[in-house]
Amino acid sequence: MAKLLAAVLAVVLAALAAGTATGMLSAEIDDGMPLIHMLRPLLHSSGHLGRLGGVPCDSWRFAVETDTLRDWETVPARCEKYVGNYMLGGQYRSDSQAVVDEAVAYAEGLKLSGDGKEVWVFDVDETTLSNLPYYAEHGFGSEPYNSTAFGAYTKLANAPALPETQRLYKRLQELGIKPVILTGRREDKRESTAKNLADVGYTGYEKLLLKPQDARVTAVEFKSGERKKLVDAGYVIVGNIGDQWTDLLGEPEGDRTFKLPDPMYYVG
Amino acid sequence: MAKLLAAVLAVVLAALAAGTATGMLSAEIDDGMPLIHMLRPLLHSSGHLGRLGGVPCDSWRFAVETDTLRDWETVPARCEKYVGNYMLGGQYRSDSQAVVDEAVAYAEGLKLSGDGKEVWVFDVDETTLSNLPYYAEHGFGSEPYNSTAFGAYTKLANAPALPETQRLYKRLQELGIKPVILTGRREDKRESTAKNLADVGYTGYEKLLLKPQDARVTAVEFKSGERKKLVDAGYVIVGNIGDQWTDLLGEPEGDRTFKLPDPMYYVG
């Protein structure tokens, strides 16, 4: 009982401390205290905690999602729990929702030619399909990428759809915009990828484009090259959605790009 | 006293509720519950709360910072407090720190020619200088942009430096990389901008490039055009930092780009 009381007291104190901090902040906003003082150098900005070692995980994620951090291999060990909570705790989904809401609004506002040549490019991993069941068992990206294990997982063709992307996909089809699936997965994954997509309801797409088995090109080279071929074939890419910047950069990008969240891995 | 007790009790209950939610989440992560259920459609994803009306403000910010939301005019009214807390509560600064830490690490890893032609492009507003004192008095971007009021503010030449950018600026100079300041501010602001930059310690830059007074070009057109001129003049743009995607997109972008946070306004 004493232990419970002590635990409750600790929670109260923590809550009060948090409340006080928030109260101070509001006062600063409301009372117009000299804001220049808010821009004083941070105590931990001099790097004594080591480069990114001292940066909170939400700031690490900011730098990841805005394409500042590149070629990173794993989620920092200290951020595994943060990323896990992000992915499973609702924020991943609401971030995805914000992106798809905007994509749907944009698509609904387009004046379409109706000639059947308007397409929307979709990436696969962490876009149409979610590999969260895999990554949840592999440290949410904090373990080094294991192509054998991940390859075995994709062969199962068992990945769920990311519901937000699926909502966009179906709405585009209603509007007469044809989905094109463009993935860095290689041709040996065609069958399992097509099966997985069909099983969770992605049907009626115009093309499923995979990377040639032995191609030695970057993601940007491959994907922008495939988009170029689409344009050369007379398609109009009205939109392009993916979780990696390498899905979205490189001409022709598509008339507009939509970046889904993915703090679990980087594809260069 | 009864009022205080009631207030404390409310805090305890809220804290316990929060604690319980976190506990459940951890259990879900640790116990390997079927994760596919975590991907069920969100109750509020059907749009019945209105497009972005139902999206939490941190997800609105995600869509803003990843260039999905474009041409928005003001911060949604419901997000004014959120953005104020973000800007003043430490996260803005630590997000900036994450970006600058990476920029410094990148710059320190460069093999420089030493011929004095290597430059780094800096934007001004919300990059070298911070207009937070202004925006804190104007709803953190939730009020429509007022060019008269903002123009008067910039004439005061009173904006503080963003400390993180200043740290990068000074480190680059130590390394022998010359700063070039490239801003969408127009030529009539040259004097006040130069004074403001000098007063807060930005000295020794190679160029200060402002938009011609009557130019009718987009930010991307103007800025990519100026970067092209730099390259044509023999400069090598090793880095490019700004708070807007329109600072960073459009060839030549620079060898690498760094996106600082800015949830207060959009420059198209």
XYZ file of C-alpha atoms in Angstrom:
536
model
C 0.000 0.000 0.000
C 2.865 2.335 0.914
C 4.466 1.340 -2.357
C 1.314 2.210 -4.289
C 1.068 5.528 -2.468
C 4.682 6.314 -3.297
C 4.050 5.428 -6.937
C 0.977 7.657 -7.087
C 2.906 10.475 -5.432
C 5.692 10.137 -7.976
C 3.140 10.354 -10.776
C 1.550 13.434 -9.182
C 4.897 15.149 -8.833
C 5.837 14.352 -12.405
C 2.467 15.575 -13.628
C 2.721 18.753 -11.572
C 6.217 19.382 -12.871
C 4.968 18.913 -16.417
C 2.000 21.157 -15.658
C 4.267 23.856 -14.315
C 6.474 23.751 -17.370
C 3.465 24.044 -19.645
C 2.101 26.865 -17.540
C 5.354 28.772 -17.851
C 5.381 28.306 -21.571
C 1.840 29.580 -21.976
C 2.701 32.578 -19.859
C 5.635 33.297 -22.099
C 3.466 33.089 -25.175
C 0.609 35.106 -23.736
C 2.525 37.775 -21.882
C 4.851 38.619 -24.744
C 8.037 38.134 -22.736
C 11.143 38.978 -24.743
C 11.233 36.118 -27.189
C 14.814 36.656 -28.187
C 15.710 34.839 -24.999
C 13.965 31.789 -26.376
C 16.625 31.718 -29.059
C 19.566 31.478 -26.704
C 21.933 28.625 -27.563
C 20.699 25.332 -26.176
C 22.897 23.869 -23.491
C 23.173 20.640 -25.437
C 23.766 22.204 -28.825
C 27.540 22.365 -28.585
C 27.852 18.725 -29.486
C 29.255 17.484 -26.178
C 26.738 14.669 -26.264
C 28.075 13.614 -29.643
C 26.676 14.529 -33.044
C 23.159 13.214 -33.130
C 23.558 11.373 -29.863
C 22.036 14.264 -27.991
C 19.135 14.953 -30.303
C 15.723 13.736 -29.148
C 14.235 10.961 -31.262
C 11.446 13.148 -32.586
C 14.085 15.517 -33.944
C 15.974 12.579 -35.430
C 12.707 11.647 -37.150
C 12.255 15.215 -38.395
C 15.689 15.096 -40.051
C 14.885 11.681 -41.540
C 11.495 12.628 -42.942
C 12.747 15.869 -44.489
C 15.582 14.123 -46.344
C 18.329 15.734 -44.303
C 19.589 12.438 -42.879
C 20.598 10.173 -45.729
C 22.202 6.794 -46.148
C 21.541 5.847 -42.541
C 21.646 2.132 -41.915
C 19.592 1.598 -38.780
C 17.337 3.456 -36.389
C 19.563 4.562 -33.467
C 19.279 2.019 -30.655
C 18.056 4.727 -28.255
C 15.133 5.431 -30.628
C 13.826 1.875 -31.049
C 11.064 2.353 -28.470
C 10.239 5.781 -29.807
C 9.847 4.464 -33.337
C 7.841 1.488 -32.082
C 5.476 3.794 -30.243
C 5.257 6.057 -33.268
C 4.416 3.168 -35.581
C 1.906 1.438 -33.300
C 0.604 4.281 -31.198
C -1.519 6.058 -33.776
C 0.775 8.816 -34.977
C 2.039 6.861 -37.963
C -1.530 6.353 -39.019
C -2.608 9.931 -38.505
C 0.475 11.214 -40.346
C -0.456 8.887 -43.201
C -4.002 10.181 -43.007
C -2.878 13.802 -43.323
C -0.942 12.907 -46.470
C -3.750 10.894 -48.036
C -6.410 13.473 -47.161
C -4.394 16.014 -49.125
C -3.815 13.578 -52.004
C -7.531 12.827 -52.259
C -8.439 16.525 -52.144
C -5.871 17.236 -54.856
C -7.122 14.383 -57.061
C -10.747 15.399 -56.627
C -9.818 18.904 -57.760
C -8.143 17.792 -60.995
C -9.732 18.437 -64.368
C -9.294 15.055 -65.992
C -9.143 14.507 -69.719
C -10.988 11.228 -69.472
C -8.752 9.658 -72.097
C -7.551 6.977 -69.697
C -3.966 8.168 -69.836
C -3.869 9.740 -66.400
C -1.994 7.592 -63.914
C -0.873 7.782 -60.299
C 2.362 6.087 -59.261
C 2.355 4.037 -56.065
C 5.364 2.567 -54.324
C 4.883 -0.842 -52.596
C 6.724 -1.222 -49.276
C 5.343 1.114 -46.583
C 3.044 2.593 -49.221
C 0.501 0.174 -50.687
C 1.649 -2.604 -48.346
C 2.819 -2.318 -44.763
C 5.688 -4.418 -43.468
C 4.985 -3.362 -39.917
C 4.385 -6.996 -38.823
C 7.933 -7.778 -39.971
C 9.605 -4.690 -38.555
C 7.810 -5.022 -35.215
C 9.689 -8.306 -34.815
C 12.962 -6.790 -35.988
C 13.376 -3.792 -33.730
C 11.439 -1.315 -35.866
C 14.479 -0.731 -38.043
C 17.018 -0.697 -35.229
C 18.447 -4.052 -36.379
C 20.619 -4.126 -39.517
C 18.677 -4.939 -42.678
C 18.567 -8.675 -43.253
C 17.767 -9.341 -46.897
C 17.324 -13.071 -46.312
C 14.795 -12.650 -43.536
C 12.963 -9.819 -45.271
C 12.974 -11.726 -48.557
C 11.423 -14.729 -46.818
C 8.781 -12.434 -45.330
C 7.836 -10.926 -48.677
C 7.606 -14.413 -50.204
C 4.812 -15.120 -47.707
C 2.778 -12.424 -49.499
C 1.168 -11.732 -46.193
C 1.646 -8.003 -45.688
C -1.446 -5.975 -44.808
C -2.444 -2.947 -46.817
C -1.731 0.467 -45.390
C -5.405 1.483 -45.040
C -4.826 5.153 -45.873
C -3.101 4.330 -49.159
C -5.847 1.892 -49.988
C -8.433 4.631 -49.483
C -6.534 6.833 -51.962
C -6.144 3.959 -54.421
C -9.875 3.234 -54.514
C -10.834 6.902 -54.726
C -8.491 7.427 -57.684
C -10.044 4.500 -59.490
C -13.498 5.993 -58.923
C -12.208 9.233 -60.428
C -10.768 7.433 -63.461
C -7.092 7.780 -62.559
C -5.235 4.531 -63.112
C -2.769 3.241 -60.509
C 0.716 2.229 -61.615
C 2.682 0.230 -59.058
C 6.411 0.987 -59.180
C 8.644 -0.805 -56.718
C 12.311 -1.354 -56.021
C 11.489 -5.001 -55.340
C 13.156 -7.098 -58.017
C 11.507 -9.270 -60.664
C 11.942 -12.478 -58.634
C 9.352 -11.002 -56.270
C 6.782 -10.337 -59.002
C 4.565 -13.300 -58.230
C 4.484 -12.876 -54.453
C 4.067 -9.115 -54.765
C 1.189 -9.422 -57.232
C -0.466 -12.049 -55.028
C -0.062 -9.946 -51.896
C -1.455 -6.850 -53.591
C -4.441 -8.777 -54.970
C -5.143 -10.547 -51.671
C -5.518 -7.272 -49.786
C -7.591 -5.642 -52.496
C -5.276 -3.762 -54.825
C -6.758 -4.770 -58.157
C -7.174 -3.193 -61.569
C -3.850 -1.396 -61.726
C -2.421 -0.401 -65.087
C 1.082 -1.770 -64.540
C 3.203 -3.481 -61.930
C 6.803 -2.385 -62.510
C 9.614 -4.148 -60.651
C 13.365 -3.669 -60.803
C 15.134 -5.944 -63.291
C 16.847 -8.776 -61.445
C 20.395 -7.679 -62.153
C 20.006 -3.931 -62.558
C 22.712 -1.984 -60.763
C 21.050 1.383 -60.518
C 19.993 3.557 -57.628
C 16.367 3.842 -56.603
C 16.154 7.328 -58.097
C 17.710 6.186 -61.388
C 15.413 3.192 -61.677
C 12.212 4.927 -60.633
C 12.705 8.180 -62.532
C 13.676 6.098 -65.575
C 10.446 4.108 -65.344
C 8.416 7.289 -64.921
C 10.147 8.695 -67.993
C 9.071 5.612 -69.955
C 5.486 6.128 -68.795
C 5.537 9.742 -69.966
C 7.145 8.742 -73.264
C 4.350 6.189 -73.726
C 1.775 8.962 -73.460
C 0.786 8.644 -69.820
C 0.297 11.708 -67.654
C 1.558 11.131 -64.122
C -0.813 13.280 -62.115
C 0.455 12.054 -58.750
C 3.204 10.023 -57.130
C 3.146 8.614 -53.600
C 5.827 6.825 -51.619
C 7.488 6.614 -48.239
C 11.033 7.358 -49.462
C 12.310 10.559 -51.025
C 13.945 8.335 -53.606
C 10.418 7.422 -54.727
C 9.644 11.068 -55.344
C 12.785 12.816 -56.602
C 14.229 12.744 -60.131
C 12.476 14.021 -63.238
C 9.785 13.384 -64.182
C 8.545 13.332 -60.586
C 4.874 13.484 -61.517
C 2.699 16.575 -61.290
C 2.640 16.323 -57.537
C 4.331 14.150 -54.932
C 3.114 12.829 -51.591
C 5.536 11.659 -48.925
C 4.248 9.023 -46.529
C 5.997 8.554 -43.184
C 8.696 5.941 -42.689
C 11.110 6.267 -39.788
C 12.157 2.588 -39.990
C 14.556 2.481 -42.910
C 16.238 4.455 -45.662
C 16.400 3.443 -49.316
C 19.152 5.238 -51.239
C -8.374 23.563 -0.453
C -11.119 21.304 -1.819
C -10.545 22.986 -5.167
C -6.811 22.247 -5.014
C -7.526 18.644 -4.049
C -9.928 18.282 -6.954
C -7.321 19.756 -9.282
C -4.640 17.367 -8.005
C -7.022 14.442 -8.360
C -7.778 15.431 -11.945
C -4.055 15.549 -12.674
C -3.560 12.133 -11.060
C -6.359 10.615 -13.098
C -5.031 12.110 -16.299
C -1.535 10.897 -15.497
C -2.782 7.426 -14.650
C -4.808 7.303 -17.831
C -1.736 8.325 -19.801
C 0.338 5.772 -17.923
C -2.188 3.049 -18.666
C -2.232 3.880 -22.350
C 1.551 3.744 -22.511
C 1.538 0.486 -20.591
C -0.894 -1.077 -23.028
C 1.137 0.037 -25.958
C 4.354 -1.414 -24.580
C 2.541 -4.652 -23.914
C 1.392 -4.737 -27.488
C 4.908 -4.189 -28.749
C 6.503 -6.652 -26.356
C 3.964 -9.435 -26.483
C 3.830 -9.612 -30.254
C 0.054 -9.292 -30.470
C -1.207 -9.605 -34.037
C -0.015 -6.362 -35.505
C -2.299 -6.470 -38.493
C -5.025 -5.276 -36.141
C -3.017 -2.129 -35.597
C -3.631 -1.359 -39.251
C -7.397 -1.373 -39.028
C -8.986 1.742 -40.517
C -8.972 4.619 -38.035
C -12.403 5.656 -36.852
C -11.723 9.235 -37.894
C -10.185 8.412 -41.267
C -13.426 8.462 -43.230
C -13.380 12.209 -43.444
C -16.495 12.865 -41.388
C -14.562 15.464 -39.432
C -13.731 17.242 -42.665
C -10.582 16.894 -44.734
C -7.757 17.982 -42.527
C -10.106 19.167 -39.804
C -9.767 15.852 -38.042
C -6.031 15.426 -38.345
C -3.986 16.156 -35.225
C -1.744 19.202 -35.488
C 1.442 17.143 -35.358
C 0.229 15.272 -38.442
C -0.646 18.560 -40.126
C 2.945 19.607 -39.411
C 4.264 16.339 -40.856
C 2.420 17.005 -44.115
C 3.714 20.587 -44.150
C 7.348 19.720 -43.490
C 7.434 16.944 -46.078
C 6.082 19.199 -48.845
C 2.768 17.400 -49.140
C 0.709 20.412 -48.072
C 1.391 23.268 -50.464
C 0.109 26.772 -51.034
C -1.496 26.928 -47.619
C -2.183 30.441 -46.440
C -2.353 30.205 -42.663
C -1.780 27.762 -39.845
C -5.207 26.233 -39.039
C -6.760 28.141 -36.129
C -6.973 24.950 -34.067
C -3.188 24.535 -34.403
C -2.112 28.017 -33.273
C -1.334 26.863 -29.722
C 0.341 23.719 -30.984
C 2.626 25.682 -33.305
C 3.335 28.226 -30.551
C 4.343 25.449 -28.185
C 6.409 23.815 -30.911
C 8.243 27.053 -31.681
C 8.859 28.128 -28.084
C 8.892 24.849 -26.223
C 12.222 23.477 -27.400
C 11.217 21.174 -30.234
C 11.795 23.762 -32.932
C 15.266 24.246 -31.603
C 16.083 20.569 -31.294
C 14.718 19.868 -34.788
C 16.980 22.666 -36.042
C 19.838 21.138 -34.102
C 19.345 17.730 -35.722
C 19.535 19.354 -39.149
C 22.585 21.455 -38.361
C 24.418 18.594 -36.654
C 24.079 16.631 -39.879
C 25.106 19.613 -42.013
C 28.227 20.171 -39.914
C 29.129 16.469 -40.035
C 28.663 16.473 -43.810
C 30.765 19.632 -44.254
C 33.536 18.311 -42.018
C 33.667 15.164 -44.150
C 34.101 17.004 -47.449
C 37.396 16.961 -49.312
C 37.743 20.616 -50.195
C 39.741 21.905 -53.133
C 40.873 24.944 -51.215
C 40.487 27.155 -54.274
C 37.943 29.370 -52.537
C 35.181 28.460 -54.948
C 33.214 26.243 -52.601
C 30.119 27.962 -51.288
C 27.130 27.141 -49.120
C 23.794 28.790 -49.834
C 21.806 30.163 -46.881
C 18.255 31.442 -46.948
C 17.438 34.391 -44.621
C 13.993 34.223 -42.973
C 13.710 31.321 -40.517
C 17.197 30.240 -41.570
C 19.959 32.746 -40.779
C 17.487 35.065 -39.039
C 14.495 34.132 -36.934
C 11.278 36.118 -37.143
C 9.866 34.343 -34.133
C 9.483 37.632 -32.200
C 7.207 38.854 -35.000
C 5.228 35.661 -35.459
C 4.740 35.206 -31.728
C 2.773 38.453 -31.828
C 0.879 37.418 -34.955
C -0.569 34.071 -34.014
C 2.406 31.942 -35.086
C 1.219 31.995 -38.670
C -2.470 31.560 -37.910
C -3.172 35.160 -38.977
C -3.133 36.005 -42.697
C 0.218 37.313 -43.901
C 0.395 41.070 -43.548
C 3.103 42.398 -45.838
C 2.884 45.904 -44.372
C 3.373 44.764 -40.797
C 6.048 42.228 -41.685
C 7.808 44.755 -43.908
C 7.875 47.241 -41.033
C 9.311 44.521 -38.784
C 12.123 43.668 -41.181
C 12.961 47.364 -41.566
C 13.747 47.391 -37.847
C 16.603 44.966 -38.635
C 16.048 43.530 -35.224
C 15.610 39.804 -35.856
C 17.745 37.455 -33.783
C 19.920 34.826 -35.402
C 18.734 31.248 -35.361
C 21.589 29.952 -33.166
C 21.833 26.563 -34.898
C 22.280 28.145 -38.332
C 24.845 30.519 -36.905
C 26.824 27.578 -35.562
C 26.856 26.039 -39.057
C 27.773 29.369 -40.642
C 30.809 29.866 -38.423
C 31.963 26.264 -38.777
C 31.788 26.475 -42.578
C 33.905 29.613 -42.527
C 36.491 27.815 -40.383
C 36.527 25.025 -42.963
C 36.979 27.482 -45.842
C 33.487 27.199 -47.306
C 32.089 30.601 -48.165
C 28.509 31.494 -47.269
C 26.247 32.929 -49.959
C 23.030 34.498 -48.669
C 20.117 34.015 -51.068
C 16.762 35.426 -50.060
C 13.333 36.050 -51.514
C 13.376 39.437 -49.767
C 13.432 42.132 -52.432
C 16.163 44.681 -53.129
C 14.436 47.439 -51.142
C 15.266 45.358 -48.062
C 18.986 45.097 -48.875
C 20.151 47.693 -46.385
C 18.061 46.508 -43.442
C 18.829 42.867 -44.205
C 22.572 43.474 -44.429
C 22.474 45.497 -41.209
C 20.470 42.843 -39.383
C 22.788 40.062 -40.540
C 25.891 42.029 -39.524
C 24.442 43.056 -36.149
C 23.851 39.445 -35.095
C 27.221 38.264 -36.370
C 26.804 37.042 -39.934
C 29.858 38.612 -41.512
C 32.288 37.717 -44.283
C 29.780 36.208 -46.676
C 30.629 36.003 -50.370
C 27.373 37.441 -51.690
C 24.031 38.725 -50.495
C 21.516 38.012 -53.267
C 18.031 39.541 -53.058
C 15.102 39.332 -55.443
C 14.965 42.178 -57.969
C 12.326 44.703 -56.936
C 9.924 43.986 -59.777
C 10.711 40.379 -60.614
C 7.579 38.289 -61.161
C 9.014 34.845 -60.676
C 8.339 32.070 -58.204
C 10.715 31.358 -55.358
C 11.972 28.226 -57.127
C 12.530 30.098 -60.384
C 14.380 32.939 -58.689
C 16.501 30.836 -56.371
C 17.402 28.058 -58.803
C 18.240 30.769 -61.355
C 20.609 32.461 -58.905
C 22.228 29.133 -58.035
C 22.680 28.473 -61.752
C 24.493 31.810 -62.063
C 26.766 30.845 -59.186
C 27.643 27.554 -60.861
C 28.170 29.298 -64.201
C 30.544 31.703 -62.438
C 32.671 28.767 -61.301
C 31.351 28.304 -57.776
C 30.695 24.845 -56.390
C 27.572 24.779 -54.209
C 28.484 22.121 -51.680
C 25.427 22.717 -49.515
C 22.124 24.566 -49.417
C 20.042 25.233 -46.301
C 16.608 26.763 -45.928
C 13.287 26.399 -44.162
C 11.159 26.150 -47.326
C 11.225 23.407 -49.939
C 11.241 26.212 -52.490
C 14.707 27.099 -51.152
C 15.922 23.616 -51.932
C 14.211 22.350 -55.087
C 15.071 23.208 -58.704
C 18.375 22.477 -60.405
C 21.070 23.109 -59.463
C 20.001 22.357 -55.896
C 23.526 22.156 -54.534
C 25.366 18.952 -53.715
C 23.221 18.454 -50.664
C 20.206 20.167 -49.149
C 19.169 20.718 -45.538
C 15.595 21.480 -44.599
C 15.085 23.495 -41.427
C 11.698 23.404 -39.691
C 9.052 26.038 -40.334
C 5.426 25.291 -39.496
C 4.458 28.995 -39.522
C 4.178 29.843 -43.203
C 4.538 28.562 -46.750
C 6.440 30.285 -49.537
C 5.412 29.092 -53.008
